[in-house]
Amino acid sequence: MKLMMAALAVVTLMASCSLTSNTTIEPKKQFVLGNNEHGSFKVKMKNVSSQPVEVYQAPLGGGRHSGRTVQPGQSVTVKVQSNTALIVSNQSTDTVSVALKVTGDAGLSMGYNNK
């Protein structure tokens, strides 16, 4: 089911230059946006859950940078460079949700990883 939802989101992104989504992340998992070759994009994200989430960028060549904690109810805007993934990490033991609005490059992969 999650794979189908991620595939649908990718198709939606390819059909337009923006995507709005409410994304649920299970405990101790990560949502990965843009783990493929792509141009730059921007994400407006609001943490709509009761637990904080961690957000950082991971270039395809390795490493990570620009990490921050997003508290419940807090909104952030992240500009992501070409060929860099945005990782939203749920370190809690509760399921969390984030509201996302993505603009920019339309060819972004999406998926979930275990931490």
PDB file of C-alpha atoms in Angstrom:
ATOM      1  CA  MET A   1       0.000   0.000   0.000  1.00  0.00           C
ATOM      2  CA  LYS A   2       2.765   2.461   0.909  1.00  0.00           C
ATOM      3  CA  LEU A   3       4.620   1.607  -2.290  1.00  0.00           C
ATOM      4  CA  MET A   4       1.476   2.292  -4.297  1.00  0.00           C
ATOM      5  CA  MET A   5       0.968   5.620  -2.516  1.00  0.00           C
ATOM      6  CA  ALA A   6       4.593   6.598  -3.147  1.00  0.00           C
ATOM      7  CA  ALA A   7       4.279   5.657  -6.834  1.00  0.00           C
ATOM      8  CA  LEU A   8       1.086   7.718  -7.109  1.00  0.00           C
ATOM      9  CA  ALA A   9       2.849  10.671  -5.514  1.00  0.00           C
ATOM     10  CA  VAL A  10       5.723  10.372  -8.016  1.00  0.00           C
ATOM     11  CA  VAL A  11       3.269  10.302 -10.925  1.00  0.00           C
ATOM     12  CA  THR A  12       1.510  13.350  -9.476  1.00  0.00           C
ATOM     13  CA  LEU A  13       4.816  15.164  -9.168  1.00  0.00           C
ATOM     14  CA  MET A  14       5.731  14.324 -12.745  1.00  0.00           C
ATOM     15  CA  ALA A  15       2.406  15.744 -13.945  1.00  0.00           C
ATOM     16  CA  SER A  16       2.814  19.065 -12.153  1.00  0.00           C
ATOM     17  CA  CYS A  17       5.380  21.288 -10.509  1.00  0.00           C
ATOM     18  CA  SER A  18       3.876  21.073  -7.038  1.00  0.00           C
ATOM     19  CA  LEU A  19       2.584  18.465  -4.641  1.00  0.00           C
ATOM     20  CA  THR A  20       0.601  18.808  -1.434  1.00  0.00           C
ATOM     21  CA  SER A  21       0.526  15.797   0.869  1.00  0.00           C
ATOM     22  CA  ASN A  22      -0.097  14.738   4.454  1.00  0.00           C
ATOM     23  CA  THR A  23       2.608  12.117   5.035  1.00  0.00           C
ATOM     24  CA  THR A  24       2.534   9.617   7.900  1.00  0.00           C
ATOM     25  CA  ILE A  25       5.812   8.176   9.210  1.00  0.00           C
ATOM     26  CA  GLU A  26       5.840   5.112  11.436  1.00  0.00           C
ATOM     27  CA  PRO A  27       8.013   4.944  14.594  1.00  0.00           C
ATOM     28  CA  LYS A  28      11.767   4.733  13.980  1.00  0.00           C
ATOM     29  CA  LYS A  29      11.357   5.248  10.200  1.00  0.00           C
ATOM     30  CA  GLN A  30      12.268   7.956   7.721  1.00  0.00           C
ATOM     31  CA  PHE A  31      10.498   9.500   4.749  1.00  0.00           C
ATOM     32  CA  VAL A  32      12.969  10.155   1.909  1.00  0.00           C
ATOM     33  CA  LEU A  33      12.135  12.698  -0.798  1.00  0.00           C
ATOM     34  CA  GLY A  34      14.391  13.060  -3.848  1.00  0.00           C
ATOM     35  CA  ASN A  35      16.798  10.139  -3.482  1.00  0.00           C
ATOM     36  CA  ASN A  36      17.469  10.260  -7.242  1.00  0.00           C
ATOM     37  CA  GLU A  37      19.037  12.636  -9.771  1.00  0.00           C
ATOM     38  CA  HIS A  38      16.924  15.803  -9.945  1.00  0.00           C
ATOM     39  CA  GLY A  39      16.968  19.590  -9.972  1.00  0.00           C
ATOM     40  CA  SER A  40      16.405  21.849  -6.975  1.00  0.00           C
ATOM     41  CA  PHE A  41      13.110  21.938  -5.097  1.00  0.00           C
ATOM     42  CA  LYS A  42      11.532  23.629  -2.086  1.00  0.00           C
ATOM     43  CA  VAL A  43       9.491  22.038   0.700  1.00  0.00           C
ATOM     44  CA  LYS A  44       7.135  23.813   3.071  1.00  0.00           C
ATOM     45  CA  MET A  45       6.563  21.383   5.922  1.00  0.00           C
ATOM     46  CA  LYS A  46       4.393  21.541   9.047  1.00  0.00           C
ATOM     47  CA  ASN A  47       4.694  18.986  11.834  1.00  0.00           C
ATOM     48  CA  VAL A  48       1.042  18.115  12.521  1.00  0.00           C
ATOM     49  CA  SER A  49       1.792  15.456  15.143  1.00  0.00           C
ATOM     50  CA  SER A  50       2.487  15.491  18.882  1.00  0.00           C
ATOM     51  CA  GLN A  51       6.162  14.430  18.591  1.00  0.00           C
ATOM     52  CA  PRO A  52       9.137  16.331  17.116  1.00  0.00           C
ATOM     53  CA  VAL A  53      10.656  15.192  13.809  1.00  0.00           C
ATOM     54  CA  GLU A  54      14.192  15.577  12.502  1.00  0.00           C
ATOM     55  CA  VAL A  55      14.782  17.015   9.011  1.00  0.00           C
ATOM     56  CA  TYR A  56      18.073  17.029   7.127  1.00  0.00           C
ATOM     57  CA  GLN A  57      19.512  16.980   3.621  1.00  0.00           C
ATOM     58  CA  ALA A  58      21.560  14.099   2.190  1.00  0.00           C
ATOM     59  CA  PRO A  59      23.466  14.651  -1.085  1.00  0.00           C
ATOM     60  CA  LEU A  60      23.442  11.605  -3.376  1.00  0.00           C
ATOM     61  CA  GLY A  61      27.266  11.535  -3.177  1.00  0.00           C
ATOM     62  CA  GLY A  62      27.126  10.994   0.599  1.00  0.00           C
ATOM     63  CA  GLY A  63      26.984  12.956   3.828  1.00  0.00           C
ATOM     64  CA  ARG A  64      24.276  15.006   5.467  1.00  0.00           C
ATOM     65  CA  HIS A  65      23.770  18.653   6.378  1.00  0.00           C
ATOM     66  CA  SER A  66      21.290  21.344   7.425  1.00  0.00           C
ATOM     67  CA  GLY A  67      19.716  19.237  10.153  1.00  0.00           C
ATOM     68  CA  ARG A  68      17.071  20.634  12.452  1.00  0.00           C
ATOM     69  CA  THR A  69      14.346  19.515  14.801  1.00  0.00           C
ATOM     70  CA  VAL A  70      10.781  20.507  13.898  1.00  0.00           C
ATOM     71  CA  GLN A  71       8.572  20.705  16.969  1.00  0.00           C
ATOM     72  CA  PRO A  72       4.845  19.826  17.020  1.00  0.00           C
ATOM     73  CA  GLY A  73       2.874  22.566  15.261  1.00  0.00           C
ATOM     74  CA  GLN A  74       6.026  24.185  13.845  1.00  0.00           C
ATOM     75  CA  SER A  75       6.389  24.999  10.122  1.00  0.00           C
ATOM     76  CA  VAL A  76       9.664  25.222   8.185  1.00  0.00           C
ATOM     77  CA  THR A  77      10.668  25.907   4.597  1.00  0.00           C
ATOM     78  CA  VAL A  78      13.636  23.985   3.208  1.00  0.00           C
ATOM     79  CA  LYS A  79      15.350  24.729  -0.106  1.00  0.00           C
ATOM     80  CA  VAL A  80      16.978  21.552  -1.412  1.00  0.00           C
ATOM     81  CA  GLN A  81      19.789  21.596  -3.990  1.00  0.00           C
ATOM     82  CA  SER A  82      20.000  19.398  -7.074  1.00  0.00           C
ATOM     83  CA  ASN A  83      20.756  15.712  -6.458  1.00  0.00           C
ATOM     84  CA  THR A  84      20.101  15.998  -2.728  1.00  0.00           C
ATOM     85  CA  ALA A  85      17.442  14.120  -0.761  1.00  0.00           C
ATOM     86  CA  LEU A  86      15.349  15.591   2.029  1.00  0.00           C
ATOM     87  CA  ILE A  87      15.001  13.178   4.959  1.00  0.00           C
ATOM     88  CA  VAL A  88      12.187  13.481   7.532  1.00  0.00           C
ATOM     89  CA  SER A  89      13.064  11.202  10.440  1.00  0.00           C
ATOM     90  CA  ASN A  90      10.704   9.974  13.155  1.00  0.00           C
ATOM     91  CA  GLN A  91      12.865   9.076  16.141  1.00  0.00           C
ATOM     92  CA  SER A  92       9.906   8.620  18.493  1.00  0.00           C
ATOM     93  CA  THR A  93       7.929   5.502  19.375  1.00  0.00           C
ATOM     94  CA  ASP A  94       4.711   7.125  18.056  1.00  0.00           C
ATOM     95  CA  THR A  95       3.528   7.514  14.469  1.00  0.00           C
ATOM     96  CA  VAL A  96       3.901  11.103  13.239  1.00  0.00           C
ATOM     97  CA  SER A  97       2.431  13.141  10.379  1.00  0.00           C
ATOM     98  CA  VAL A  98       3.790  16.063   8.412  1.00  0.00           C
ATOM     99  CA  ALA A  99       1.962  18.281   5.936  1.00  0.00           C
ATOM    100  CA  LEU A 100       4.152  18.859   2.861  1.00  0.00           C
ATOM    101  CA  LYS A 101       3.973  21.287  -0.045  1.00  0.00           C
ATOM    102  CA  VAL A 102       6.705  20.584  -2.584  1.00  0.00           C
ATOM    103  CA  THR A 103       7.506  22.921  -5.490  1.00  0.00           C
ATOM    104  CA  GLY A 104      10.264  22.861  -8.088  1.00  0.00           C
ATOM    105  CA  ASP A 105      11.635  19.807  -9.875  1.00  0.00           C
ATOM    106  CA  ALA A 106       8.893  17.344 -10.711  1.00  0.00           C
ATOM    107  CA  GLY A 107      11.003  14.158 -10.946  1.00  0.00           C
ATOM    108  CA  LEU A 108      11.443  13.305  -7.264  1.00  0.00           C
ATOM    109  CA  SER A 109      11.454   9.770  -5.886  1.00  0.00           C
ATOM    110  CA  MET A 110       9.674   9.143  -2.580  1.00  0.00           C
ATOM    111  CA  GLY A 111       9.864   6.285  -0.117  1.00  0.00           C
ATOM    112  CA  TYR A 112      10.373   5.072   3.432  1.00  0.00           C
ATOM    113  CA  ASN A 113      13.506   3.731   5.130  1.00  0.00           C
ATOM    114  CA  ASN A 114      14.186   2.133   8.477  1.00  0.00           C
ATOM    115  CA  LYS A 115      16.605   4.174  10.537  1.00  0.00           C
TER     116      LYS A 115
END
